[in-house]
Short mmCIF file of C-alpha atoms and ligand atoms in Angstrom, two decimals:
data_model
loop_
_atom_site.label_atom_id
_atom_site.label_comp_id
_atom_site.label_asym_id
_atom_site.label_seq_id
_atom_site.Cartn_x
_atom_site.Cartn_y
_atom_site.Cartn_z
CA UNK A 286 26.08 -22.14 5.15
CA UNK A 287 25.10 -22.92 8.77
CA UNK A 288 23.99 -19.78 10.79
CA UNK A 289 23.97 -19.76 14.53
CA UNK A 290 20.68 -21.51 14.49
CA UNK A 291 21.40 -25.25 13.45
CA UNK A 292 18.38 -27.18 12.88
CA UNK A 293 18.14 -26.68 9.28
CA UNK A 294 21.65 -27.90 8.73
CA UNK A 295 21.01 -31.00 10.81
CA UNK A 296 18.19 -32.11 8.75
CA UNK A 297 18.98 -32.07 4.94
CA UNK A 298 15.63 -33.21 3.78
CA UNK A 299 13.28 -30.77 2.24
CA UNK A 300 11.57 -28.57 4.91
CA UNK A 301 10.16 -25.78 3.24
CA UNK A 302 8.95 -24.80 -0.29
CA UNK A 303 7.98 -21.25 -1.33
CA UNK A 304 6.20 -20.59 -4.40
CA UNK A 305 5.70 -16.77 -5.38
CA UNK A 306 2.52 -16.49 -7.56
CA UNK A 307 2.89 -12.62 -7.50
CA UNK A 308 5.37 -9.92 -6.74
CA UNK A 309 8.12 -12.08 -8.34
CA UNK A 310 10.13 -10.06 -10.48
CA UNK A 311 7.38 -7.39 -10.23
CA UNK A 312 6.31 -5.03 -7.64
CA UNK A 313 2.48 -5.86 -7.51
CA UNK A 314 0.44 -9.01 -6.98
CA UNK A 315 1.86 -10.24 -3.67
CA UNK A 316 1.05 -13.86 -3.12
CA UNK A 317 3.21 -16.48 -1.76
CA UNK A 318 2.47 -20.12 -1.02
CA UNK A 319 4.71 -21.26 1.73
CA UNK A 320 4.69 -25.09 2.53
CA UNK A 321 6.06 -26.40 5.74
CA UNK A 322 5.11 -28.68 8.62
CA UNK A 323 2.33 -30.36 6.24
CA UNK A 324 0.49 -27.03 5.97
CA UNK A 325 0.04 -24.89 2.92
CA UNK A 326 -0.08 -21.15 3.86
CA UNK A 327 -0.55 -18.46 1.53
CA UNK A 328 0.85 -15.03 2.41
CA UNK A 329 -1.20 -12.37 0.83
CA UNK A 330 -3.19 -12.55 -2.21
CA UNK A 331 -2.91 -9.33 -4.08
CA UNK A 332 -3.93 -7.69 -7.33
CA UNK A 333 -1.42 -7.20 -10.16
CA UNK A 334 -1.54 -3.38 -10.92
CA UNK A 335 -0.01 -1.23 -13.81
CA UNK A 336 0.30 -2.06 -17.36
CA UNK A 337 -2.71 -4.07 -19.09
CA UNK A 338 -0.38 -6.91 -19.75
CA UNK A 339 0.37 -7.26 -16.10
CA UNK A 340 -3.34 -6.62 -15.03
CA UNK A 341 -4.22 -9.71 -17.30
CA UNK A 342 -2.46 -11.78 -14.89
CA UNK A 343 -5.38 -11.37 -12.55
CA UNK A 344 -7.53 -13.38 -14.53
CA UNK A 345 -4.85 -16.42 -14.81
CA UNK A 346 -5.59 -19.45 -12.69
CA UNK A 347 -3.84 -19.69 -9.43
CA UNK A 348 -0.92 -22.17 -9.52
CA UNK A 349 -2.42 -24.21 -6.53
CA UNK A 350 -6.02 -25.54 -5.57
CA UNK A 351 -7.60 -22.73 -3.63
CA UNK A 352 -9.54 -25.33 -1.66
CA UNK A 353 -6.45 -26.97 -0.38
CA UNK A 354 -4.88 -24.31 1.32
CA UNK A 355 -4.96 -24.41 5.21
CA UNK A 356 -4.63 -20.71 6.12
CA UNK A 357 -4.28 -17.34 4.57
CA UNK A 358 -2.13 -14.68 6.42
CA UNK A 359 -2.62 -10.99 5.15
CA UNK A 360 0.31 -8.46 5.78
CA UNK A 361 -1.70 -5.36 5.21
CA UNK A 362 -4.63 -3.90 3.32
CA UNK A 363 -3.14 -2.55 0.16
CA UNK A 364 -4.82 -3.76 -3.08
CA UNK A 365 -1.78 -5.45 -4.21
CA UNK A 366 -1.77 -7.49 -1.08
CA UNK A 367 -5.67 -8.33 -0.63
CA UNK A 368 -7.06 -7.66 -4.06
CA UNK A 369 -7.33 -11.31 -5.26
CA UNK A 370 -8.70 -12.76 -2.00
CA UNK A 371 -12.24 -12.69 -3.25
CA UNK A 372 -11.21 -14.45 -6.53
CA UNK A 373 -9.54 -17.31 -4.03
CA UNK A 374 -12.85 -17.51 -2.36
CA UNK A 375 -14.59 -17.67 -5.66
CA UNK A 376 -12.36 -20.50 -6.51
CA UNK A 377 -13.17 -22.64 -3.52
CA UNK A 378 -11.13 -21.34 -0.53
CA UNK A 379 -13.12 -21.73 2.74
CA UNK A 380 -10.47 -21.68 5.27
CA UNK A 381 -9.32 -19.13 7.85
CA UNK A 382 -7.83 -15.69 6.87
CA UNK A 383 -5.58 -13.95 9.57
CA UNK A 384 -4.87 -10.28 9.97
CA UNK A 385 -4.43 -7.46 12.15
CA UNK A 386 -7.72 -5.74 13.22
CA UNK A 387 -6.81 -2.63 11.28
CA UNK A 388 -5.64 -4.69 8.21
CA UNK A 389 -9.11 -6.31 8.37
CA UNK A 390 -10.82 -3.11 8.16
CA UNK A 391 -8.68 -1.51 5.61
CA UNK A 392 -9.22 -4.56 3.44
CA UNK A 393 -13.00 -4.24 3.77
CA UNK A 394 -12.70 -0.80 2.49
CA UNK A 395 -10.53 -1.58 -0.21
CA UNK A 396 -12.29 -4.78 -1.47
CA UNK A 397 -15.72 -3.13 -1.33
CA UNK A 398 -14.56 -0.23 -3.52
CA UNK A 399 -12.68 -2.60 -5.89
CA UNK A 400 -15.69 -4.85 -6.56
CA UNK A 401 -17.89 -1.45 -7.08
CA UNK A 402 -15.27 0.10 -9.56
CA UNK A 403 -15.27 -3.26 -11.35
CA UNK A 404 -19.02 -3.65 -11.73
CA UNK A 405 -19.11 0.24 -13.13
CA UNK A 406 -16.43 -0.48 -15.51
CA UNK A 407 -18.10 -3.90 -16.50
CA UNK A 408 -21.51 -2.23 -17.03
CA UNK A 409 -19.70 0.90 -19.22
CA UNK A 410 -17.91 -1.60 -21.28
CA UNK A 411 -20.93 -3.58 -21.71
CA UNK A 412 -22.98 -0.53 -22.93
CA UNK A 413 -20.43 0.23 -25.42
CA UNK A 414 -19.92 -3.40 -26.70
CA UNK A 415 -23.51 -3.97 -27.21
CA UNK A 416 -23.77 -0.76 -29.55
CA UNK A 417 -21.11 -2.43 -31.54
CA UNK A 418 -22.57 -5.86 -31.19
CA UNK A 419 -19.49 -7.27 -29.22
CA UNK A 420 -20.86 -7.77 -25.83
CA UNK A 421 -19.55 -11.45 -25.84
CA UNK A 422 -15.89 -9.96 -25.88
CA UNK A 423 -16.32 -8.09 -22.65
CA UNK A 424 -15.01 -10.17 -19.58
CA UNK A 425 -17.18 -10.14 -16.43
CA UNK A 426 -15.62 -8.64 -13.35
CA UNK A 427 -13.08 -10.89 -11.62
CA UNK A 428 -15.40 -10.56 -8.45
CA UNK A 429 -18.38 -8.79 -6.98
CA UNK A 430 -19.96 -7.68 -3.83
CA UNK A 431 -21.12 -11.23 -2.85
CA UNK A 432 -17.63 -12.46 -3.26
CA UNK A 433 -16.27 -9.62 -0.87
CA UNK A 434 -19.01 -10.43 1.64
CA UNK A 435 -17.74 -14.27 1.57
CA UNK A 436 -14.13 -13.25 1.80
CA UNK A 437 -14.90 -10.93 4.86
CA UNK A 438 -16.58 -13.94 6.45
CA UNK A 439 -13.58 -15.97 6.58
CA UNK A 440 -11.59 -13.49 8.40
CA UNK A 441 -10.92 -14.70 11.97
CA UNK A 442 -10.49 -13.01 15.35
CA UNK A 443 -7.95 -10.17 14.97
CA UNK A 444 -4.48 -11.35 15.29
CA UNK A 445 -2.31 -9.36 18.01
CA UNK A 446 1.23 -8.25 17.34
CA UNK A 447 3.68 -10.51 18.77
CA UNK A 448 1.26 -13.16 19.87
CA UNK A 449 2.19 -16.65 18.36
CA UNK A 450 -0.70 -18.11 16.70
CA UNK A 451 -0.64 -22.16 16.27
CA UNK A 452 -1.51 -23.41 12.66
CA UNK A 453 -0.25 -26.68 12.75
CA UNK A 454 1.27 -29.74 14.67
CA UNK A 455 4.29 -27.79 15.37
CA UNK A 456 3.83 -24.60 13.24
CA UNK A 457 3.43 -21.08 14.99
CA UNK A 458 2.82 -17.82 13.23
CA UNK A 459 3.73 -14.39 14.66
CA UNK A 460 2.67 -10.97 13.30
CA UNK A 461 4.95 -8.06 14.04
CA UNK A 462 4.80 -4.41 13.35
CA UNK A 463 6.09 -3.34 9.95
CA UNK A 464 5.45 0.21 10.28
CA UNK A 465 4.30 0.63 6.57
CA UNK A 466 0.62 1.54 6.80
CA UNK A 467 -1.73 1.25 9.79
CA UNK A 468 -2.29 -2.52 10.76
CA UNK A 469 0.96 -3.69 8.50
CA UNK A 470 2.86 -6.73 9.62
CA UNK A 471 5.91 -8.76 8.77
CA UNK A 472 5.19 -12.39 9.66
CA UNK A 473 7.37 -15.23 11.21
CA UNK A 474 6.36 -18.89 10.45
CA UNK A 475 8.25 -21.11 13.07
CA UNK A 476 8.66 -24.88 13.73
CA UNK A 477 11.09 -26.45 16.11
CA UNK A 478 13.28 -26.85 13.04
CA UNK A 479 12.73 -24.09 10.80
CA UNK A 480 11.97 -20.26 10.81
CA UNK A 481 10.65 -18.62 7.58
CA UNK A 482 10.23 -14.79 7.89
CA UNK A 483 7.93 -12.67 5.25
CA UNK A 484 8.57 -8.88 5.38
CA UNK A 485 5.26 -8.17 3.74
CA UNK A 486 6.06 -4.33 2.89
CA UNK A 487 8.38 -2.61 5.37
CA UNK A 488 7.95 1.00 6.36
CA UNK A 489 10.21 4.11 5.97
CA UNK A 490 11.94 4.58 9.39
CA UNK A 491 11.83 8.42 8.70
CA UNK A 492 7.81 8.40 8.61
CA UNK A 493 6.59 11.12 10.67
CA UNK A 494 3.51 8.86 11.87
CA UNK A 495 4.27 5.23 12.15
CA UNK A 496 6.69 3.55 14.45
CA UNK A 497 9.61 1.92 12.78
CA UNK A 498 9.44 -1.79 11.90
CA UNK A 499 10.58 -4.08 14.61
CA UNK A 500 13.46 -6.42 13.54
CA UNK A 501 13.26 -10.07 13.14
CA UNK A 502 15.38 -12.76 14.97
CA UNK A 503 17.59 -15.18 13.30
CA UNK A 504 15.93 -17.19 10.64
CA UNK A 505 16.54 -19.86 7.79
CA UNK A 506 14.71 -18.25 5.11
CA UNK A 507 13.69 -14.63 4.49
CA UNK A 508 11.28 -13.15 2.02
CA UNK A 509 11.92 -9.39 1.46
CA UNK A 510 10.32 -6.57 -0.62
CA UNK A 511 12.68 -4.57 -2.62
CA UNK A 512 10.57 -1.46 -3.72
CA UNK A 513 13.17 0.88 -2.84
CA UNK A 514 16.25 -1.35 -2.50
CA UNK A 515 18.14 0.96 -4.62
CA UNK A 516 17.86 4.46 -2.69
CA UNK A 517 17.69 6.01 0.49
CA UNK A 518 14.98 8.60 1.71
CA UNK A 519 15.60 12.17 3.10
CA UNK A 520 15.06 12.67 6.95
CA UNK A 521 11.98 13.42 8.55
CA UNK A 522 12.91 16.83 9.44
CA UNK A 523 14.22 17.74 5.96
CA UNK A 524 10.75 16.48 4.48
CA UNK A 525 8.72 18.60 6.93
CA UNK A 526 10.91 21.69 6.24
CA UNK A 527 10.41 21.08 2.53
CA UNK A 528 6.84 20.77 2.83
CA UNK A 529 6.57 23.87 4.97
CA UNK A 530 8.45 25.80 2.24
CA UNK A 531 6.23 24.76 -0.40
CA UNK A 532 2.86 24.97 1.31
CA UNK A 533 3.66 28.63 2.43
CA UNK A 534 5.18 29.71 -1.16
CA UNK A 535 1.92 28.14 -2.65
CA UNK A 536 -0.52 29.72 -0.02
CA UNK A 537 1.29 32.95 -0.78
CA UNK A 538 0.40 32.88 -4.42
CA UNK A 539 -3.35 33.31 -3.39
CA UNK A 540 -4.98 30.57 -5.69
CA UNK A 541 -5.92 27.09 -4.37
CA UNK A 542 -3.32 24.68 -3.28
CA UNK A 543 -4.09 21.08 -4.76
CA UNK A 544 -2.49 18.14 -3.26
CA UNK A 545 -3.25 14.79 -4.79
CA UNK A 546 -3.00 12.06 -2.38
CA UNK A 547 -3.20 8.26 -1.88
CA UNK A 548 -6.27 7.61 0.29
CA UNK A 549 -4.27 5.36 3.03
CA UNK A 550 -1.33 6.73 4.78
CA UNK A 551 -0.13 9.46 2.30
CA UNK A 552 -3.41 11.48 3.09
CA UNK A 553 -3.03 10.90 6.87
CA UNK A 554 0.76 11.99 6.66
CA UNK A 555 -0.33 15.25 4.70
CA UNK A 556 -3.10 16.24 7.24
CA UNK A 557 -0.72 15.44 10.29
CA UNK A 558 2.15 17.56 8.76
CA UNK A 559 -0.73 20.45 7.99
CA UNK A 560 -2.03 20.21 11.38
CA UNK A 561 1.39 20.95 13.13
CA UNK A 562 2.30 23.52 10.51
CA UNK A 563 -1.01 25.54 11.14
CA UNK A 564 -0.81 24.96 14.93
CA UNK A 565 2.59 26.53 15.19
CA UNK A 566 1.69 29.17 12.79
CA UNK A 567 4.58 28.05 10.63
CA UNK A 568 2.10 28.45 7.66
CA UNK A 569 -0.69 30.99 7.00
CA UNK A 570 -3.98 30.12 8.33
CA UNK A 571 -5.78 28.79 5.49
CA UNK A 572 -8.95 26.43 5.06
CA UNK A 573 -8.03 22.69 4.40
CA UNK A 574 -10.52 20.44 2.61
CA UNK A 575 -10.16 16.54 2.58
CA UNK A 576 -12.07 15.80 -0.65
CA UNK A 577 -12.09 12.20 -0.70
CA UNK A 578 -14.81 9.72 0.87
CA UNK A 579 -12.17 6.77 0.87
CA UNK A 580 -9.52 8.82 2.69
CA UNK A 581 -12.29 9.99 5.09
CA UNK A 582 -12.80 6.61 5.98
CA UNK A 583 -9.15 5.75 6.44
CA UNK A 584 -8.51 8.84 8.59
CA UNK A 585 -11.33 7.92 10.81
CA UNK A 586 -9.75 4.50 11.32
CA UNK A 587 -6.44 6.01 12.10
CA UNK A 588 -8.18 8.19 14.83
CA UNK A 589 -9.19 4.94 16.73
CA UNK A 590 -5.68 3.26 16.66
CA UNK A 591 -3.45 4.55 19.25
CA UNK A 592 -0.63 1.90 19.49
CA UNK A 593 1.01 1.89 16.17
CA UNK A 594 2.33 5.44 15.91
CA UNK A 595 5.46 7.23 16.90
CA UNK A 596 5.03 8.44 20.72
CA UNK A 597 4.26 11.95 19.78
CA UNK A 598 1.17 10.90 17.55
CA UNK A 599 0.11 8.32 20.20
CA UNK A 600 0.24 11.17 22.86
CA UNK A 601 -1.85 13.25 20.94
CA UNK A 602 -4.55 10.59 20.43
CA UNK A 603 -4.28 9.66 24.01
CA UNK A 604 -4.96 13.26 25.02
CA UNK A 605 -8.06 13.24 23.02
CA UNK A 606 -6.24 15.66 20.56
CA UNK A 607 -6.37 14.65 16.93
CA UNK A 608 -3.33 14.46 15.05
CA UNK A 609 -4.95 14.21 11.54
CA UNK A 610 -7.23 16.92 11.99
CA UNK A 611 -5.90 20.56 11.21
CA UNK A 612 -8.28 23.13 12.98
CA UNK A 613 -9.39 24.34 9.78
CA UNK A 614 -10.31 21.16 8.21
CA UNK A 615 -13.46 20.18 6.46
CA UNK A 616 -14.57 16.87 5.27
CA UNK A 617 -16.42 17.03 1.83
CA UNK A 618 -17.99 13.76 1.70
CA UNK A 619 -21.04 14.24 -0.62
CA UNK A 620 -20.88 15.03 -4.42
CA UNK A 621 -22.77 18.46 -3.75
CA UNK A 622 -19.96 19.41 -1.17
CA UNK A 623 -17.28 18.61 -3.60
CA UNK A 624 -18.84 20.42 -6.45
CA UNK A 625 -19.15 23.58 -4.24
CA UNK A 626 -15.40 23.75 -4.04
CA UNK A 627 -15.30 24.52 -7.65
CA UNK A 628 -16.55 27.98 -6.59
CA UNK A 629 -13.78 28.54 -4.36
CA UNK A 630 -11.10 30.80 -6.28
CA UNK A 631 -8.45 31.00 -3.91
CA UNK A 632 -6.98 30.47 -0.28
CA UNK A 633 -7.91 26.62 0.20
CA UNK A 634 -5.62 23.71 0.43
CA UNK A 635 -7.71 20.66 -1.32
CA UNK A 636 -6.54 17.26 -0.39
CA UNK A 637 -8.05 14.79 -2.72
CA UNK A 638 -7.62 11.64 -4.53
CA UNK A 639 -6.23 9.86 -6.77
CA UNK A 640 -2.72 10.11 -6.07
CA UNK A 641 -1.45 9.82 -9.67
CA UNK A 642 -4.33 12.15 -10.83
CA UNK A 643 -5.67 9.18 -12.93
CA UNK A 644 -9.34 9.36 -11.57
CA UNK A 645 -11.06 10.44 -8.39
CA UNK A 646 -12.22 14.10 -7.61
CA UNK A 647 -8.75 15.52 -7.93
CA UNK A 648 -9.40 15.74 -11.75
CA UNK A 649 -12.44 18.11 -11.22
CA UNK A 650 -10.05 20.52 -9.12
CA UNK A 651 -7.35 20.34 -11.66
CA UNK A 652 -9.91 21.17 -14.28
CA UNK A 653 -10.87 24.09 -12.29
CA UNK A 654 -7.66 25.30 -11.00
CA UNK A 655 -4.51 24.40 -13.36
CA UNK A 656 -5.22 27.26 -15.65
CA UNK A 657 -4.88 29.88 -13.08
CA UNK A 658 -1.56 31.12 -12.65
CA UNK A 659 -2.25 32.07 -8.84
CA UNK A 660 -3.05 28.22 -8.07
CA UNK A 661 -0.40 25.50 -6.97
CA UNK A 662 -0.23 21.81 -7.39
CA UNK A 663 1.88 20.08 -4.63
CA UNK A 664 2.80 16.37 -5.80
CA UNK A 665 3.71 14.40 -2.68
CA UNK A 666 3.79 10.94 -4.23
CA UNK A 667 5.61 8.83 -7.12
CA UNK A 668 3.90 9.42 -10.50
CA UNK A 669 4.06 6.54 -12.84
CA UNK A 670 4.83 7.06 -16.32
CA UNK A 671 1.77 7.38 -18.53
CA UNK A 672 -0.23 8.95 -15.81
CA UNK A 673 -1.57 12.58 -16.07
CA UNK A 674 0.35 13.37 -12.80
CA UNK A 675 3.78 12.31 -14.47
CA UNK A 676 2.74 14.62 -17.35
CA UNK A 677 2.37 17.59 -15.10
CA UNK A 678 5.67 16.84 -13.18
CA UNK A 679 7.30 16.52 -16.59
CA UNK A 680 6.02 20.06 -17.27
CA UNK A 681 3.29 19.56 -19.75
CA UNK A 682 2.00 22.94 -21.09
CA UNK A 683 -1.50 21.79 -21.80
CA UNK A 684 -3.43 18.44 -20.48
CA UNK A 685 -6.76 17.03 -21.42
CA UNK A 686 -9.25 16.37 -18.69
CA UNK A 687 -12.83 15.38 -18.98
CA UNK A 688 -12.38 15.70 -22.76
CA UNK A 689 -11.25 19.56 -22.41
CA UNK A 690 -7.91 20.92 -23.21
CA UNK A 691 -6.76 22.68 -19.95
CA UNK A 692 -3.69 25.12 -20.21
CA UNK A 693 -1.16 24.45 -17.15
CA UNK A 694 -0.36 28.00 -15.76
CA UNK A 695 -0.33 26.95 -11.99
CA UNK A 696 3.01 26.47 -10.13
CA UNK A 697 3.78 22.59 -9.75
CA UNK A 698 6.04 21.43 -6.74
CA UNK A 699 7.24 18.17 -5.91
CA UNK A 700 7.99 16.73 -2.46
CA UNK A 701 9.83 13.42 -2.42
CA UNK A 702 10.08 12.53 1.27
CA UNK A 703 6.82 11.06 2.22
CA UNK A 704 7.25 7.60 0.98
CA UNK A 705 5.61 4.67 3.03
CA UNK A 706 8.35 2.20 2.11
CA UNK A 707 11.72 1.13 3.46
CA UNK A 708 14.61 2.46 1.70
CA UNK A 709 18.02 0.72 1.21
CA UNK A 710 19.69 1.37 4.64
CA UNK A 711 16.09 0.08 6.35
CA UNK A 712 16.19 -3.07 4.31
CA UNK A 713 19.89 -4.01 5.09
CA UNK A 714 19.29 -3.12 8.79
CA UNK A 715 16.28 -5.39 8.73
CA UNK A 716 18.18 -8.32 6.95
CA UNK A 717 21.07 -7.97 9.33
CA UNK A 718 19.12 -9.15 11.93
CA UNK A 719 17.87 -12.07 10.33
CA UNK A 720 21.43 -13.76 10.85
CA UNK A 721 22.46 -15.99 7.80
CA UNK A 722 18.96 -16.55 6.43
CA UNK A 723 18.83 -17.31 2.71
CA UNK A 724 17.19 -14.31 1.19
CA UNK A 725 14.43 -14.33 -1.41
CA UNK A 726 14.05 -10.91 -3.06
CA UNK A 727 10.36 -10.32 -4.03
CA UNK A 728 8.16 -7.09 -4.59
CA UNK A 729 10.66 -5.08 -6.58
CA UNK A 730 11.54 -4.04 -10.25
CA UNK A 731 13.70 -6.75 -11.44
CA UNK A 732 16.82 -4.39 -12.22
CA UNK A 733 16.42 -3.04 -8.69
CA UNK A 734 16.41 -6.67 -7.23
CA UNK A 735 19.50 -7.57 -9.24
CA UNK A 736 21.58 -4.43 -7.89
CA UNK A 737 20.63 -5.30 -4.28
CA UNK A 738 21.23 -9.09 -4.92
CA UNK A 739 24.86 -7.95 -6.00
CA UNK A 740 25.06 -5.82 -2.80
CA UNK A 741 23.98 -8.56 -0.54
CA UNK A 742 26.10 -11.21 -2.21
CA UNK A 743 28.89 -8.83 -1.65
CA UNK A 744 28.08 -9.15 2.05
CA UNK A 745 28.07 -12.92 1.98
CA UNK A 746 24.56 -13.66 1.84
CA UNK A 747 22.65 -16.24 -0.32
CA UNK A 748 20.13 -14.70 -2.38
CA UNK A 749 17.55 -15.74 -4.84
CA UNK A 750 14.97 -13.87 -7.26
CA UNK A 751 12.18 -16.25 -7.53
CA UNK A 752 10.67 -16.79 -10.83
CA UNK A 753 6.67 -16.69 -10.89
CA UNK A 754 5.08 -19.75 -10.02
CA UNK A 755 8.19 -21.60 -9.74
CA UNK A 756 8.83 -23.34 -6.42
CA UNK A 757 12.07 -22.83 -4.36
CA UNK A 758 12.72 -25.52 -1.90
CA UNK A 759 15.07 -25.58 1.11
ZN1 LIG B 290 1.81 -1.83 0.84
#
């Protein structure tokens, strides 16, 4: 199959090899080794997240020599894209890491937090194991704060969007806006004979915050995420209206309104919508608390980045107005300030992590509010099976929190439109721009990928679902 871009067809010899260590037939653990122009380039090095069996893969050796890589490119700061970078460095990688400025800053916050959590988990497990005389069974943390420091030292000058970076004799890489979270990029690797494009995570074009992803040019091989390749999202306006109705109804009940939220992007979307609704008087005036130190750090970062958002958000930032701070917002950073919220019986909106209610400060607020019939829980994100959030969405009458049984009398609302990922239409539009490129599907559930593969093959595309650690050559 020759597209309008001929060089690959002229040279039949092997030009590029792609090996997916993570996000191959699964969603997390993004890590793709691209070998071309005598260069070994790693795109992302993320954590496997989810069931224990999958998380075990974080401890497996890389299927390549860390010390032999020439460069690492990071598409964005989510843990499933950066979480194994310190392990890579611990195993001998000393080369450059390239990312946008925001991605570097997000990665720093995420990796420091991950090292801290691992140390705490390890110490807790060790204390328990010592009492049982089984301390030798406890695996040490995958990396520590020192590994994170060494990793951060390898980040080079921030990459600018749309500015090619020379990485080899003839190889240039270019980061382009992906519209997924702050700093997110898709990346093109180009030689005079070949172009390979990797999507990273692509954004939802109906996001109220991020400007939509730019489209790729024709290329030979494209690696694309498939998180939501089987569905389409609601429009921005429909989501905003749904959120307005839910918040209005929740505030009218008189109790507190709890919004569990991921710290990066989802929280800023929620704050942005609340600010608009409060300013326009579309919801009653009510105090808003952001009770998450990590979400507060990310929000401060969002306030400093003007050039990645939709024009209306950018305009507010340029005018010195803050799109992420509702007038009634308080940041509760200290533990004491967070605890003081337990005394608030009603009339407050509390935004806190974690998004699936598996940890973080939201659990304290759930304990103090779920049993009150005037309280409301507004769920704005996907709840994986087995999580407290999923149990609540599925209608549990009682839940266990901090060893206590809590009756669920609060009203529970769910809103589906806040996704930060491209939907099927977004992915199809993006792929269409890549011309006749061969398509490698990654970063999705296998069944979703297979469905999308069928759809693409029906459109005449050649599609491959890479197996983990199994190279694909062109
Ligand atoms: Zn992501």
